[in-house]
PDB file of C-alpha atoms and ligand atoms in Angstrom:
ATOM      1  CA  MET A  18     -30.973  -7.581  72.850  1.00 42.00           C
ATOM      2  CA  GLY A  19     -32.997 -10.474  74.310  1.00 46.00           C
ATOM      3  CA  SER A  20     -31.505 -12.888  76.813  1.00 50.00           C
ATOM      4  CA  ALA A  21     -31.487 -15.665  74.214  1.00 49.00           C
ATOM      5  CA  SER A  22     -29.390 -13.704  71.740  1.00 50.00           C
ATOM      6  CA  ARG A  23     -27.163 -12.551  74.613  1.00 49.00           C
ATOM      7  CA  ALA A  24     -26.546 -16.170  75.497  1.00 47.00           C
ATOM      8  CA  VAL A  25     -25.755 -16.939  71.876  1.00 49.00           C
ATOM      9  CA  SER A  26     -23.290 -14.054  71.620  1.00 49.00           C
ATOM     10  CA  CYS A  27     -21.808 -15.273  74.891  1.00 47.00           C
ATOM     11  CA  LEU A  28     -20.904 -18.543  73.232  1.00 53.00           C
ATOM     12  CA  CYS A  29     -19.659 -17.162  69.916  1.00 52.00           C
ATOM     13  CA  CYS A  30     -17.970 -14.060  71.298  1.00 52.00           C
ATOM     14  CA  PRO A  31     -14.394 -15.425  71.719  1.00 51.00           C
ATOM     15  CA  CYS A  32     -14.028 -15.474  67.931  1.00 48.00           C
ATOM     16  CA  LYS A  33     -15.099 -11.867  67.405  1.00 54.00           C
ATOM     17  CA  CYS A  34     -14.650 -10.247  70.800  1.00 51.00           C
ATOM     18  CA  LEU A  35     -13.987  -6.755  69.474  1.00 56.00           C
ATOM     19  CA  ALA A  36     -17.352  -6.709  67.787  1.00 57.00           C
ATOM     20  CA  CYS A  37     -19.178  -7.511  71.013  1.00 61.00           C
ATOM     21  CA  GLY A  38     -20.249  -5.435  73.964  1.00 75.00           C
ATOM     22  CA  LEU A  39     -18.314  -5.462  77.201  1.00 75.00           C
ATOM     23  CA  PHE A  40     -20.983  -7.498  78.949  1.00 75.00           C
ATOM     24  CA  SER A  41     -20.997 -10.429  76.548  1.00 77.00           C
ATOM     25  CA  CYS A  42     -17.221 -10.341  76.463  1.00 76.00           C
ATOM     26  CA  LEU A  43     -17.065 -10.796  80.257  1.00 82.00           C
ATOM     27  CA  CYS A  44     -19.771 -13.374  79.927  1.00 81.00           C
ATOM     28  CA  SER A  45     -17.814 -15.396  77.407  1.00 83.00           C
ATOM     29  CA  ILE A  46     -14.691 -15.223  79.572  1.00 88.00           C
ATOM     30  CA  LEU A  47     -16.762 -16.598  82.453  1.00 90.00           C
ATOM     31  CA  VAL A  48     -18.132 -19.391  80.284  1.00 91.00           C
ATOM     32  CA  SER A  49     -14.656 -20.336  79.069  1.00 91.00           C
ATOM     33  CA  LEU A  50     -13.374 -20.327  82.666  1.00 92.00           C
ATOM     34  CA  LEU A  51     -16.201 -22.610  83.769  1.00 93.00           C
ATOM     35  CA  VAL A  52     -15.597 -24.975  80.865  1.00 90.00           C
ATOM     36  CA  THR A  53     -11.856 -25.008  81.595  1.00 88.00           C
ATOM     37  CA  ALA A  54     -12.478 -25.697  85.298  1.00 89.00           C
ATOM     38  CA  GLY A  55     -14.835 -28.520  84.398  1.00 86.00           C
ATOM     39  CA  VAL A  56     -12.334 -30.084  82.003  1.00 80.00           C
ATOM     40  CA  LEU A  57      -9.546 -29.710  84.589  1.00 82.00           C
ATOM     41  CA  ALA A  58     -11.688 -31.365  87.263  1.00 77.00           C
ATOM     42  CA  LEU A  59     -12.375 -34.261  84.901  1.00 74.00           C
ATOM     43  CA  ILE A  60      -8.694 -34.651  84.040  1.00 71.00           C
ATOM     44  CA  LEU A  61      -7.730 -34.542  87.739  1.00 69.00           C
ATOM     45  CA  TYR A  62     -10.389 -37.120  88.511  1.00 69.00           C
ATOM     46  CA  PHE A  63      -9.077 -39.549  85.901  1.00 64.00           C
ATOM     47  CA  ILE A  64      -5.432 -38.943  86.831  1.00 63.00           C
ATOM     48  CA  PHE A  65      -5.901 -39.450  90.549  1.00 61.00           C
ATOM     49  CA  ARG A  66      -8.646 -42.034  90.710  1.00 59.00           C
ATOM     50  CA  PRO A  67      -6.409 -45.099  90.211  1.00 53.00           C
ATOM     51  CA  HIS A  68      -3.954 -43.980  92.901  1.00 66.00           C
ATOM     52  CA  MET A  69      -6.571 -42.794  95.301  1.00 74.00           C
ATOM     53  CA  ILE A  70      -6.133 -45.226  98.179  1.00 88.00           C
ATOM     54  CA  ALA A  71      -4.094 -48.280  99.095  1.00 92.00           C
ATOM     55  CA  ALA A  72      -5.174 -50.459 102.027  1.00 96.00           C
ATOM     56  CA  THR A  73      -3.864 -53.550 103.803  1.00 97.00           C
ATOM     57  CA  VAL A  74      -4.855 -55.608 106.815  1.00 98.00           C
ATOM     58  CA  ASP A  75      -1.682 -55.948 108.900  1.00 98.00           C
ATOM     59  CA  SER A  76      -3.034 -58.157 111.645  1.00 97.00           C
ATOM     60  CA  ALA A  77      -6.273 -59.795 112.660  1.00 98.00           C
ATOM     61  CA  ALA A  78      -7.215 -61.924 115.640  1.00 97.00           C
ATOM     62  CA  LEU A  79     -10.284 -63.918 116.586  1.00 97.00           C
ATOM     63  CA  THR A  80     -10.541 -64.484 120.326  1.00 97.00           C
ATOM     64  CA  GLN A  81     -14.012 -65.900 119.863  1.00 97.00           C
ATOM     65  CA  PHE A  82     -15.746 -67.394 116.832  1.00 97.00           C
ATOM     66  CA  ALA A  83     -18.325 -70.000 117.662  1.00 97.00           C
ATOM     67  CA  LEU A  84     -21.478 -71.156 115.937  1.00 96.00           C
ATOM     68  CA  ALA A  85     -24.199 -72.327 118.345  1.00 94.00           C
ATOM     69  CA  PRO A  86     -26.742 -75.022 117.314  1.00 92.00           C
ATOM     70  CA  ASN A  87     -29.364 -72.235 116.994  1.00 91.00           C
ATOM     71  CA  SER A  88     -27.143 -70.611 114.283  1.00 92.00           C
ATOM     72  CA  ALA A  89     -26.027 -67.726 116.514  1.00 95.00           C
ATOM     73  CA  LEU A  90     -22.473 -66.723 115.699  1.00 97.00           C
ATOM     74  CA  SER A  91     -20.567 -65.375 118.725  1.00 97.00           C
ATOM     75  CA  TYR A  92     -17.603 -63.377 117.607  1.00 98.00           C
ATOM     76  CA  ASN A  93     -14.775 -61.208 118.846  1.00 98.00           C
ATOM     77  CA  LEU A  94     -12.605 -60.028 115.978  1.00 98.00           C
ATOM     78  CA  THR A  95      -9.954 -57.331 116.171  1.00 98.00           C
ATOM     79  CA  VAL A  96      -8.325 -55.994 113.034  1.00 98.00           C
ATOM     80  CA  ALA A  97      -5.445 -53.598 112.431  1.00 98.00           C
ATOM     81  CA  MET A  98      -5.387 -52.099 108.970  1.00 97.00           C
ATOM     82  CA  THR A  99      -3.507 -49.299 107.265  1.00 97.00           C
ATOM     83  CA  VAL A 100      -5.031 -46.969 104.712  1.00 96.00           C
ATOM     84  CA  ARG A 101      -2.595 -44.973 102.619  1.00 95.00           C
ATOM     85  CA  ASN A 102      -3.082 -41.882 100.507  1.00 92.00           C
ATOM     86  CA  PRO A 103      -0.328 -42.305  97.902  1.00 89.00           C
ATOM     87  CA  ASN A 104      -0.990 -38.975  96.202  1.00 85.00           C
ATOM     88  CA  LYS A 105       1.641 -36.261  96.202  1.00 83.00           C
ATOM     89  CA  ARG A 106      -0.780 -33.400  95.634  1.00 80.00           C
ATOM     90  CA  VAL A 107      -4.173 -34.501  96.883  1.00 84.00           C
ATOM     91  CA  GLY A 108      -5.328 -34.602 100.522  1.00 89.00           C
ATOM     92  CA  LEU A 109      -8.246 -36.811 101.526  1.00 92.00           C
ATOM     93  CA  TYR A 110     -11.005 -36.497 104.115  1.00 94.00           C
ATOM     94  CA  TYR A 111     -12.919 -39.613 105.151  1.00 96.00           C
ATOM     95  CA  ASP A 112     -16.434 -39.091 106.520  1.00 97.00           C
ATOM     96  CA  GLY A 113     -19.128 -41.538 107.579  1.00 97.00           C
ATOM     97  CA  VAL A 114     -16.521 -44.248 108.049  1.00 98.00           C
ATOM     98  CA  GLU A 115     -17.889 -47.718 108.790  1.00 98.00           C
ATOM     99  CA  ALA A 116     -16.232 -51.114 109.070  1.00 98.00           C
ATOM    100  CA  LEU A 117     -18.106 -54.351 108.379  1.00 98.00           C
ATOM    101  CA  ALA A 118     -17.183 -57.984 108.927  1.00 98.00           C
ATOM    102  CA  LEU A 119     -18.717 -60.777 106.837  1.00 98.00           C
ATOM    103  CA  PHE A 120     -18.599 -64.542 106.942  1.00 97.00           C
ATOM    104  CA  GLU A 121     -19.799 -66.456 103.875  1.00 96.00           C
ATOM    105  CA  GLY A 122     -21.191 -63.215 102.475  1.00 96.00           C
ATOM    106  CA  GLN A 123     -23.289 -62.575 105.582  1.00 97.00           C
ATOM    107  CA  ARG A 124     -22.583 -59.515 107.644  1.00 97.00           C
ATOM    108  CA  PHE A 125     -22.043 -60.310 111.313  1.00 97.00           C
ATOM    109  CA  GLY A 126     -20.083 -57.316 112.584  1.00 97.00           C
ATOM    110  CA  TYR A 127     -20.506 -53.578 112.236  1.00 97.00           C
ATOM    111  CA  ALA A 128     -18.246 -50.879 113.672  1.00 97.00           C
ATOM    112  CA  PRO A 129     -18.674 -47.157 112.992  1.00 97.00           C
ATOM    113  CA  LEU A 130     -15.303 -45.366 113.019  1.00 97.00           C
ATOM    114  CA  ASP A 131     -14.278 -41.744 113.525  1.00 97.00           C
ATOM    115  CA  SER A 132     -13.851 -39.445 110.549  1.00 97.00           C
ATOM    116  CA  PHE A 133     -10.230 -38.774 109.667  1.00 96.00           C
ATOM    117  CA  SER A 134      -8.130 -36.895 107.177  1.00 95.00           C
ATOM    118  CA  GLN A 135      -4.911 -37.676 105.343  1.00 94.00           C
ATOM    119  CA  GLY A 136      -2.351 -35.252 104.021  1.00 91.00           C
ATOM    120  CA  THR A 137      -0.393 -36.088 100.893  1.00 88.00           C
ATOM    121  CA  ASP A 138       1.520 -39.354 101.062  1.00 89.00           C
ATOM    122  CA  ALA A 139       0.099 -40.169 104.509  1.00 94.00           C
ATOM    123  CA  VAL A 140      -0.744 -43.419 106.268  1.00 96.00           C
ATOM    124  CA  THR A 141      -3.523 -43.950 108.800  1.00 97.00           C
ATOM    125  CA  GLU A 142      -3.842 -46.961 111.057  1.00 97.00           C
ATOM    126  CA  LEU A 143      -7.365 -48.125 111.869  1.00 97.00           C
ATOM    127  CA  LYS A 144      -8.317 -50.711 114.462  1.00 97.00           C
ATOM    128  CA  PRO A 145     -11.920 -51.776 114.041  1.00 97.00           C
ATOM    129  CA  GLY A 146     -13.129 -54.239 116.669  1.00 97.00           C
ATOM    130  CA  PHE A 147     -16.183 -56.431 116.278  1.00 98.00           C
ATOM    131  CA  HIS A 148     -17.780 -58.387 119.083  1.00 97.00           C
ATOM    132  CA  GLY A 149     -21.255 -59.662 119.782  1.00 97.00           C
ATOM    133  CA  GLN A 150     -23.669 -62.270 118.552  1.00 97.00           C
ATOM    134  CA  GLN A 151     -25.407 -62.495 115.204  1.00 96.00           C
ATOM    135  CA  PRO A 152     -27.608 -65.181 113.652  1.00 96.00           C
ATOM    136  CA  VAL A 153     -26.254 -66.533 110.360  1.00 95.00           C
ATOM    137  CA  GLN A 154     -28.349 -68.413 107.831  1.00 93.00           C
ATOM    138  CA  GLY A 155     -27.959 -71.588 105.875  1.00 91.00           C
ATOM    139  CA  ASP A 156     -26.770 -75.171 106.251  1.00 91.00           C
ATOM    140  CA  VAL A 157     -23.989 -74.499 103.760  1.00 94.00           C
ATOM    141  CA  THR A 158     -22.726 -71.697 105.981  1.00 95.00           C
ATOM    142  CA  ALA A 159     -22.717 -74.032 108.994  1.00 95.00           C
ATOM    143  CA  ALA A 160     -20.928 -76.740 107.016  1.00 96.00           C
ATOM    144  CA  ASN A 161     -18.325 -74.267 105.761  1.00 96.00           C
ATOM    145  CA  PHE A 162     -17.887 -72.988 109.301  1.00 97.00           C
ATOM    146  CA  ARG A 163     -17.062 -76.510 110.527  1.00 96.00           C
ATOM    147  CA  ALA A 164     -14.762 -77.179 107.586  1.00 97.00           C
ATOM    148  CA  GLN A 165     -12.820 -73.972 108.145  1.00 97.00           C
ATOM    149  CA  GLN A 166     -12.629 -74.597 111.887  1.00 96.00           C
ATOM    150  CA  SER A 167     -10.987 -77.968 111.387  1.00 96.00           C
ATOM    151  CA  ALA A 168      -8.690 -76.437 108.764  1.00 96.00           C
ATOM    152  CA  GLY A 169      -7.521 -73.976 111.445  1.00 96.00           C
ATOM    153  CA  ALA A 170      -8.486 -70.642 109.813  1.00 97.00           C
ATOM    154  CA  PHE A 171     -11.657 -68.752 108.976  1.00 97.00           C
ATOM    155  CA  ASP A 172     -12.177 -66.809 105.748  1.00 98.00           C
ATOM    156  CA  VAL A 173     -13.596 -63.461 106.754  1.00 98.00           C
ATOM    157  CA  GLU A 174     -14.198 -60.380 104.641  1.00 98.00           C
ATOM    158  CA  VAL A 175     -13.559 -57.025 106.282  1.00 98.00           C
ATOM    159  CA  LYS A 176     -15.014 -54.015 104.504  1.00 98.00           C
ATOM    160  CA  LEU A 177     -14.448 -50.327 105.032  1.00 98.00           C
ATOM    161  CA  ASN A 178     -16.764 -47.719 103.532  1.00 97.00           C
ATOM    162  CA  ALA A 179     -16.307 -43.966 103.600  1.00 96.00           C
ATOM    163  CA  LYS A 180     -17.483 -40.824 101.836  1.00 95.00           C
ATOM    164  CA  LEU A 181     -14.476 -38.937 100.533  1.00 92.00           C
ATOM    165  CA  ARG A 182     -13.728 -35.274 100.216  1.00 91.00           C
ATOM    166  CA  VAL A 183     -10.725 -34.350  98.114  1.00 87.00           C
ATOM    167  CA  LYS A 184      -8.418 -31.427  98.819  1.00 86.00           C
ATOM    168  CA  VAL A 185      -6.560 -30.093  95.785  1.00 79.00           C
ATOM    169  CA  TRP A 186      -4.450 -27.008  96.539  1.00 79.00           C
ATOM    170  CA  ALA A 187      -6.793 -24.843  98.624  1.00 82.00           C
ATOM    171  CA  PHE A 188      -9.990 -26.402  97.301  1.00 83.00           C
ATOM    172  CA  LYS A 189     -12.032 -29.050  99.074  1.00 87.00           C
ATOM    173  CA  VAL A 190     -14.431 -30.793  96.752  1.00 84.00           C
ATOM    174  CA  PRO A 191     -16.831 -33.679  97.379  1.00 87.00           C
ATOM    175  CA  GLY A 192     -15.292 -36.956  96.258  1.00 83.00           C
ATOM    176  CA  PRO A 193     -16.626 -40.412  95.533  1.00 84.00           C
ATOM    177  CA  ARG A 194     -17.692 -43.025  98.058  1.00 91.00           C
ATOM    178  CA  ALA A 195     -14.775 -45.379  98.717  1.00 92.00           C
ATOM    179  CA  ARG A 196     -15.408 -49.088  99.212  1.00 95.00           C
ATOM    180  CA  ILE A 197     -12.520 -51.132 100.539  1.00 97.00           C
ATOM    181  CA  SER A 198     -12.739 -54.918 100.694  1.00 97.00           C
ATOM    182  CA  CYS A 199     -10.208 -57.140 102.465  1.00 98.00           C
ATOM    183  CA  PRO A 200     -10.569 -60.933 102.199  1.00 98.00           C
ATOM    184  CA  ILE A 201      -8.573 -62.277 105.144  1.00 98.00           C
ATOM    185  CA  SER A 202      -7.866 -65.696 106.583  1.00 97.00           C
ATOM    186  CA  VAL A 203      -7.846 -65.503 110.380  1.00 97.00           C
ATOM    187  CA  PRO A 204      -6.414 -68.233 112.638  1.00 97.00           C
ATOM    188  CA  ALA A 205      -9.175 -70.098 114.458  1.00 97.00           C
ATOM    189  CA  PRO A 206      -9.368 -69.187 118.171  1.00 96.00           C
ATOM    190  CA  GLY A 207      -7.783 -71.673 120.560  1.00 91.00           C
ATOM    191  CA  ASN A 208      -5.913 -73.592 117.868  1.00 92.00           C
ATOM    192  CA  ALA A 209      -2.208 -73.350 118.704  1.00 90.00           C
ATOM    193  CA  SER A 210      -1.164 -75.096 115.495  1.00 92.00           C
ATOM    194  CA  ALA A 211      -3.146 -72.777 113.217  1.00 90.00           C
ATOM    195  CA  PRO A 212      -0.899 -70.901 110.775  1.00 91.00           C
ATOM    196  CA  ALA A 213      -0.131 -67.273 111.722  1.00 94.00           C
ATOM    197  CA  PHE A 214      -2.003 -64.432 110.083  1.00 96.00           C
ATOM    198  CA  GLN A 215      -0.498 -63.152 106.823  1.00 96.00           C
ATOM    199  CA  PRO A 216      -0.819 -59.430 106.016  1.00 97.00           C
ATOM    200  CA  THR A 217      -3.315 -59.085 103.188  1.00 97.00           C
ATOM    201  CA  GLY A 218      -3.897 -56.410 100.575  1.00 96.00           C
ATOM    202  CA  CYS A 219      -7.365 -54.964 100.006  1.00 97.00           C
ATOM    203  CA  LYS A 220      -9.299 -54.042  96.884  1.00 95.00           C
ATOM    204  CA  VAL A 221     -10.548 -50.486  96.556  1.00 92.00           C
ATOM    205  CA  TRP A 222     -13.517 -49.290  94.495  1.00 88.00           C
ATOM    206  CA  PHE A 223     -15.047 -45.872  93.945  1.00 83.00           C
TER     207      PHE A 223
HETATM  208  C1  NAG B  11     -12.364 -59.206 122.592  1.00 92.56           C
HETATM  209  O1  NAG B  11     -10.993 -59.590 122.529  1.00 92.56           O
HETATM  210  C2  NAG B  11     -10.100 -58.615 122.991  1.00 92.56           C
HETATM  211  C3  NAG B  11      -8.685 -59.174 122.826  1.00 92.56           C
HETATM  212  O2  NAG B  11      -8.415 -59.443 121.495  1.00 92.56           O
HETATM  213  C4  NAG B  11     -10.378 -58.264 124.428  1.00 92.56           C
HETATM  214  O3  NAG B  11      -9.522 -57.245 124.851  1.00 92.56           O
HETATM  215  C5  NAG B  11     -11.827 -57.802 124.567  1.00 92.56           C
HETATM  216  O4  NAG B  11     -12.125 -57.596 125.919  1.00 92.56           O
HETATM  217  C6  NAG B  11     -12.767 -58.845 124.007  1.00 92.56           C
HETATM  218  N1  NAG B  11     -14.127 -58.317 124.032  1.00 92.56           N
HETATM  219  C7  NAG B  11     -15.151 -58.988 124.526  1.00 92.56           C
HETATM  220  C8  NAG B  11     -16.451 -58.290 124.511  1.00 92.56           C
HETATM  221  O5  NAG B  11     -15.041 -60.115 124.955  1.00 92.56           O
HETATM  222  C1  NAG B  12      -5.852 -76.631 114.059  1.00 92.56           C
HETATM  223  O1  NAG B  12      -5.293 -76.195 112.803  1.00 92.56           O
HETATM  224  C2  NAG B  12      -4.681 -77.207 112.056  1.00 92.56           C
HETATM  225  C3  NAG B  12      -4.131 -76.628 110.772  1.00 92.56           C
HETATM  226  O2  NAG B  12      -3.369 -75.522 111.020  1.00 92.56           O
HETATM  227  C4  NAG B  12      -5.671 -78.303 111.727  1.00 92.56           C
HETATM  228  O3  NAG B  12      -5.003 -79.345 111.028  1.00 92.56           O
HETATM  229  C5  NAG B  12      -6.311 -78.820 112.987  1.00 92.56           C
HETATM  230  O4  NAG B  12      -7.343 -79.727 112.625  1.00 92.56           O
HETATM  231  C6  NAG B  12      -6.901 -77.695 113.814  1.00 92.56           C
HETATM  232  N1  NAG B  12      -7.373 -78.221 115.094  1.00 92.56           N
HETATM  233  C7  NAG B  12      -8.653 -78.256 115.433  1.00 92.56           C
HETATM  234  C8  NAG B  12      -8.957 -78.763 116.799  1.00 92.56           C
HETATM  235  O5  NAG B  12      -9.551 -77.902 114.693  1.00 92.56           O
END
């Protein structure tokens, strides 16, 4: 029996197992197991994907946010956010975690964070801090900066990216890359009458 016909009998064997040799019978069991595992993995993926992660920014403070005439943005932004794994059966591992801060779509802050893991139904608090100086481009950006300063709050986007691994029962399997985006409005530094920060929910993509 050639390998091609063996493969064929492997696929058709379940219907007429008694007529087949032991080898192709085992082979067909293996194939059915693999197919079942694949289908299960797909089902699990579609069941759990929507509930994979919930994230909020609980507090954020700018102690410095100034745009110099040469377009250099000096910033000191601290953020406290919680990331929740709402799943009852799936544990999560976060690797290559990085936090980004953007103003007007331009990235000014970058903060690599430690890897972490979450058991089922667990909450992790993260405190990325961004400080330094970064040139930002565009007259529109500068105009929006001034407008937001006199309004008393800056619109900043905080992003969190991580590569996930998923733990189901005893199995750890590679998961998708998670992208978390939090559009926050942070009180302008040194403005006592600026409205207080409001906790803000984040969007999560995979
Ligand atoms: C940034 O602000 C925090 C307080 O929010 C302060 O502790 C820290 O020293 C500041 N960092 C720099 C580099 O100024
Ligand atoms: C401080 O914030 C308030 C609004 O909360 C705003 O009306 C005021 O112009 C801001 N002050 C300065 C100096 O920008």
